[in-house]
Short mmCIF file of C-alpha atoms in Angstrom, two decimals:
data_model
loop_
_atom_site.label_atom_id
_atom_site.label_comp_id
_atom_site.label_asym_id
_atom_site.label_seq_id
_atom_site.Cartn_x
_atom_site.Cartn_y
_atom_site.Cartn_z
CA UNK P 1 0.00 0.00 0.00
CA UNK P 2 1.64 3.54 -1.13
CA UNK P 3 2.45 5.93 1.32
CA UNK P 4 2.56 9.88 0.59
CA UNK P 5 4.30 10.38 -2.33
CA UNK P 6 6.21 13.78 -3.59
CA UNK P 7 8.32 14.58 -6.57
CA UNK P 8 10.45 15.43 -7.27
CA UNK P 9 13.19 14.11 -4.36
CA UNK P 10 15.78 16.95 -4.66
CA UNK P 11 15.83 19.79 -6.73
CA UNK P 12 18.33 22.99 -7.57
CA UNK P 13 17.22 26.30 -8.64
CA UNK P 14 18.86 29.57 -8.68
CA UNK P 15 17.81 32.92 -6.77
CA UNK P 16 14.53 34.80 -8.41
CA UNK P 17 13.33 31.27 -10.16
CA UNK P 18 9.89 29.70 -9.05
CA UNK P 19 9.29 25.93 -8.43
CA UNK P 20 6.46 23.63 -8.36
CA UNK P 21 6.33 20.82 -5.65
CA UNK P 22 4.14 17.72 -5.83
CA UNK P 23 2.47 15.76 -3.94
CA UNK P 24 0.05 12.33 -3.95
CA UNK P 25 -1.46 11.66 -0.92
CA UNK P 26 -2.80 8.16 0.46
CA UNK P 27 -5.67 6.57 -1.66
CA UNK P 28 -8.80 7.83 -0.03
CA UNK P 29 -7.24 10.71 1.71
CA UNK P 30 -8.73 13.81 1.38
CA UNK P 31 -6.44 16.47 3.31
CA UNK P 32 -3.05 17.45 2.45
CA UNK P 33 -0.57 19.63 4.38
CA UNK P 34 2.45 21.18 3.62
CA UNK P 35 5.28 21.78 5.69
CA UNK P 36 9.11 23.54 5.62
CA UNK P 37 11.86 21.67 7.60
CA UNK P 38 15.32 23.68 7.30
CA UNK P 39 17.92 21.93 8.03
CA UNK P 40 17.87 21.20 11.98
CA UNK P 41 14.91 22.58 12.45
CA UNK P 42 11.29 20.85 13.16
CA UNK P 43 8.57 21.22 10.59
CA UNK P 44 6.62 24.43 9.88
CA UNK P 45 3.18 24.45 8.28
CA UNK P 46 3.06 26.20 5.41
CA UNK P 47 -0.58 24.98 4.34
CA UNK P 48 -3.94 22.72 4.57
CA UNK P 49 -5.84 21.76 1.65
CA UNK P 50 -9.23 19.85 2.48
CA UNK P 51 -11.72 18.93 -0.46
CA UNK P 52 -10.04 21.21 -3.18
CA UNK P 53 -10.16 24.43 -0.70
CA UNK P 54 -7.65 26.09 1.95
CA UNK P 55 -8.05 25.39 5.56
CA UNK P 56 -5.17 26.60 7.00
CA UNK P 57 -2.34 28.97 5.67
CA UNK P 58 1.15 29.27 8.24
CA UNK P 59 3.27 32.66 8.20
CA UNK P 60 4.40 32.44 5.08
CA UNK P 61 4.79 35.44 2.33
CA UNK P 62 2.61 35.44 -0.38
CA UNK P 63 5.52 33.65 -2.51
CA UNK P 64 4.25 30.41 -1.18
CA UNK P 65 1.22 29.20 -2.77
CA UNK P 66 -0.69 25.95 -3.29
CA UNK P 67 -3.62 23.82 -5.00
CA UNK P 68 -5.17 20.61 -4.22
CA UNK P 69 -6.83 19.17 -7.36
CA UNK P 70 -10.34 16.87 -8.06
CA UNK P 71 -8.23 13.55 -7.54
CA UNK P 72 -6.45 15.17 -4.15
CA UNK P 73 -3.30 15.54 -5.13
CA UNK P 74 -1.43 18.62 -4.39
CA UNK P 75 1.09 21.14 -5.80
CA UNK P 76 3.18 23.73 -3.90
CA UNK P 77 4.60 26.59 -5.71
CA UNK P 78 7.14 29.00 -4.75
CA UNK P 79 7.75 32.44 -6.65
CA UNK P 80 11.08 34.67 -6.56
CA UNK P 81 12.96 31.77 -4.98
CA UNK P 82 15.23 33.14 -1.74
CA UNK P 83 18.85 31.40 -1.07
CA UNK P 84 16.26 30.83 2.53
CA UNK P 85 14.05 29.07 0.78
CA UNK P 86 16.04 26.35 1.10
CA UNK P 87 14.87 23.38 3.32
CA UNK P 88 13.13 19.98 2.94
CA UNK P 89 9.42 20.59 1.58
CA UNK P 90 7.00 17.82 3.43
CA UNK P 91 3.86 16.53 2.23
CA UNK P 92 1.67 15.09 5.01
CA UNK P 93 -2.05 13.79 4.16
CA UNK P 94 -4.69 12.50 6.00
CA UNK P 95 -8.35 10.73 5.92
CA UNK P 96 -9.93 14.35 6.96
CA UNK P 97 -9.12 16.90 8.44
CA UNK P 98 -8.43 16.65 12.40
CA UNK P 99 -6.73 13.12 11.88
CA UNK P 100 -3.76 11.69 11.91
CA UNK P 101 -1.23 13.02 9.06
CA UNK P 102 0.83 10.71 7.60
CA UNK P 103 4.54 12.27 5.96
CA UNK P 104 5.73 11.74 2.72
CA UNK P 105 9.58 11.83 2.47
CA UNK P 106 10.11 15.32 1.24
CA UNK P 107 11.40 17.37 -1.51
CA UNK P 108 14.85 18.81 -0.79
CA UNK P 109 15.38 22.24 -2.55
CA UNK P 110 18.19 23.95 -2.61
CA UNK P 111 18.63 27.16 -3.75
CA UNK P 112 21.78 28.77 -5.39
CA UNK D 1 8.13 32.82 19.48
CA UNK D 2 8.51 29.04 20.01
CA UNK D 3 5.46 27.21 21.32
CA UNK D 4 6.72 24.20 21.98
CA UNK D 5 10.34 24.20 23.92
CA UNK D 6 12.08 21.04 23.47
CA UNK D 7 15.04 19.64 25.32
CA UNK D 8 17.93 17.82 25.02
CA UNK D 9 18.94 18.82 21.71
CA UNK D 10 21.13 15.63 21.55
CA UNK D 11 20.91 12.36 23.97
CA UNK D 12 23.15 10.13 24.11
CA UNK D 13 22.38 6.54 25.39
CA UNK D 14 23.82 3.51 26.47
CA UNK D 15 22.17 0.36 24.69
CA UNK D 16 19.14 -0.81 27.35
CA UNK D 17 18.73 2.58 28.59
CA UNK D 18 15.89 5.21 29.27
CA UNK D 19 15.51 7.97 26.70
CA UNK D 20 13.99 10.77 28.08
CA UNK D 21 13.27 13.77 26.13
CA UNK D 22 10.89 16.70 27.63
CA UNK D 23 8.64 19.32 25.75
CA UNK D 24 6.73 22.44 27.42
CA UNK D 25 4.20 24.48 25.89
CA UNK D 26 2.62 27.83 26.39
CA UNK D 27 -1.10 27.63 24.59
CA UNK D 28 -3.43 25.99 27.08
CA UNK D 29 -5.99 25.59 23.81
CA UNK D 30 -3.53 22.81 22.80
CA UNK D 31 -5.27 19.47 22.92
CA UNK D 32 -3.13 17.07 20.70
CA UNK D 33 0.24 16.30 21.65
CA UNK D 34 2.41 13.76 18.88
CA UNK D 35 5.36 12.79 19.09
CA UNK D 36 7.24 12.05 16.01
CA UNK D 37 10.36 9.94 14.89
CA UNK D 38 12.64 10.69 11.84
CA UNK D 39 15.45 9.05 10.33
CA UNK D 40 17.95 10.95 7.55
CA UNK D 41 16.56 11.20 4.22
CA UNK D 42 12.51 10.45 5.49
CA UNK D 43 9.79 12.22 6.90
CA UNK D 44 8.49 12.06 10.51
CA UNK D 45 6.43 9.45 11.15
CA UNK D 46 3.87 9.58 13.89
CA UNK D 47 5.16 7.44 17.42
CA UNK D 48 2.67 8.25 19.57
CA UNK D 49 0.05 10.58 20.74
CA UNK D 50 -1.52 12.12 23.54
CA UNK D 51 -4.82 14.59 24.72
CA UNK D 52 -4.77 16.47 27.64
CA UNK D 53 -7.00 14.06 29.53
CA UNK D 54 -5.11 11.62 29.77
CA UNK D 55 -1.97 11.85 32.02
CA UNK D 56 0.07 8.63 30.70
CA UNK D 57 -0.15 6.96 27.37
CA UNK D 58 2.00 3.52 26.72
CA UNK D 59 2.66 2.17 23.27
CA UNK D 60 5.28 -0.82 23.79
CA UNK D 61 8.75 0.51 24.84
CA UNK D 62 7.35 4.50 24.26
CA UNK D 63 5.12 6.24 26.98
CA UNK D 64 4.23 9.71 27.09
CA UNK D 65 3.76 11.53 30.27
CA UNK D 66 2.00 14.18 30.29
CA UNK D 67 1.28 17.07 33.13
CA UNK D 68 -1.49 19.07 32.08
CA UNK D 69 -0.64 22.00 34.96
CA UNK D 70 2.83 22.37 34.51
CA UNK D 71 2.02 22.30 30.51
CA UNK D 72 4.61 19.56 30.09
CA UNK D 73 4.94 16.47 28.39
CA UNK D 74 7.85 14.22 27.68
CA UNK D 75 8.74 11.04 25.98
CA UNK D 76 10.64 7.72 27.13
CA UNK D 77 11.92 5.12 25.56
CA UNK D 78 12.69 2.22 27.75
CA UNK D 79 15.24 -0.43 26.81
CA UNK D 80 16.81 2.09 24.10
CA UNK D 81 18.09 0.15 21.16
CA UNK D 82 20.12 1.24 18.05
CA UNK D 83 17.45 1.03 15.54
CA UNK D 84 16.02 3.89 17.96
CA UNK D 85 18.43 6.42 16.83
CA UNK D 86 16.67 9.29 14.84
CA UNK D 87 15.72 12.82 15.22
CA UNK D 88 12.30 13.28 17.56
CA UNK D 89 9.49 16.24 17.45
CA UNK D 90 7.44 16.69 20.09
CA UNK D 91 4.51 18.47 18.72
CA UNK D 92 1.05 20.38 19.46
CA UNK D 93 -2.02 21.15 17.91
CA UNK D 94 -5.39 23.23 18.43
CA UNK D 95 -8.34 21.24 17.03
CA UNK D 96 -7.00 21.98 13.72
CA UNK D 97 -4.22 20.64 11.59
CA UNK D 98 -1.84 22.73 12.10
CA UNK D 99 1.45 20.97 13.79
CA UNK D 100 3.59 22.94 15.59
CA UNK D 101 6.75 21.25 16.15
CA UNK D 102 9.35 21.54 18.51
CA UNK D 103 13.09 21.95 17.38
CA UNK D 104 13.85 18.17 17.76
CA UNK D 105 15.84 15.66 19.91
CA UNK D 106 18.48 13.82 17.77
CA UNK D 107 19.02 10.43 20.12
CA UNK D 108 21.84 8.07 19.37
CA UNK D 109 21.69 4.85 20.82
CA UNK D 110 25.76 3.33 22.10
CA UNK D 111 25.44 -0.24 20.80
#
């Protein structure tokens, strides 16, 4: 049985570029979160999708976006890209919303 | 401002030890307390959880403790072994989804 999935696993970009992050959550899960884990750091939510519409949004600038589409997957996008910008991008989904969120292992982005 | 303090920042443990790492928190609207494990190169995956009304939660060799009035909770691991070595988050939440996490514990277990 698949877990979260996210593509893709590691990714360079350069200062000023945007990037899109992606993200598959567990068949028959309905929420997905996003999260920012810099390097030593615990996670940081970014964002909650439920049902195609935001739940939650963390203090993050307006660079940060996202999407959840009909089939639940998800998409993260980040404009202007900042060298702090760098940091492991975590998926996490779940049956609804209030349960338990299950990880995906991450995008690492790293930005030159 | 951190909501969640955690602490040690790095255990280190003899093989068959206790692991004990401790979390405090601020927001008394808090009612979901995880605590997660991570290895290198994966994503935290949920250990074990706890609400507010209950003060002790055991899951095998993991038990949280939990004291509601002191707004602390901490983890132990009894009979450490090496596969136990990873980073761990305590965490919080308010009803909603949104995990705060603390900064982490990275444990290593001495074989």
């Amino acid at each position: 049985d698949a877990g979260v999935t996210q593509s893709p696993t590691h990714l360079i970009k350069t200062r000023g570029q945007q990037v899109t992050l992606r993200c598959s959550p567990i068949s028959g899960h309905k929420s997905v979160s996003w999260y920012q884990q810099v390097l030593g750091q615990g996670p940081q939510f970014i964002f909650q999708y439920y049902e195609k519409e935001e739940r939650g949004r963390g203090n993050f600038p307006d660079r940060f976006s996202a999407r959840q589409f009909p089939n639940y997957s998800s998409e993260l996008n980040v404009n202007a890209l900042l060298l702090g910008d760098s940091a492991l991008y975590l998926c996490a989904s779940s049956l609804a919303v209030q349960e338990t969120q299950y990880f995906g292992p991450g995008t690492r982005l790293l930005v030159l | 401002q951190q909501q969640v303090k955690q602490s040690p920042q790095s255990l280190i443990v003899q093989k068959g030890g206790i692991s004990i790492i401790n979390c405090a928190y601020e927001n008394t609207a808090f009612d979901y307390f995880p605590w997660y494990q991570q290895f290198p190169g994966k994503g935290p995956a949920l250990l074990i959880a706890i609400r507010p009304d209950v003060s002790e939660k055991k899951e095998g060799r993991f038990t949280i403790s939990f004291n509601k009035s002191a707004k602390q909770f901490s983890l132990h691991i009894m009979d450490s072994q090496p596969g136990d070595s990873a980073t761990y988050f305590c965490a919080a939440s308010m009803g909603d989804d949104k995990i705060i996490f603390g900064k982490g514990t990275r444990l290593h277990i001495l074989p």
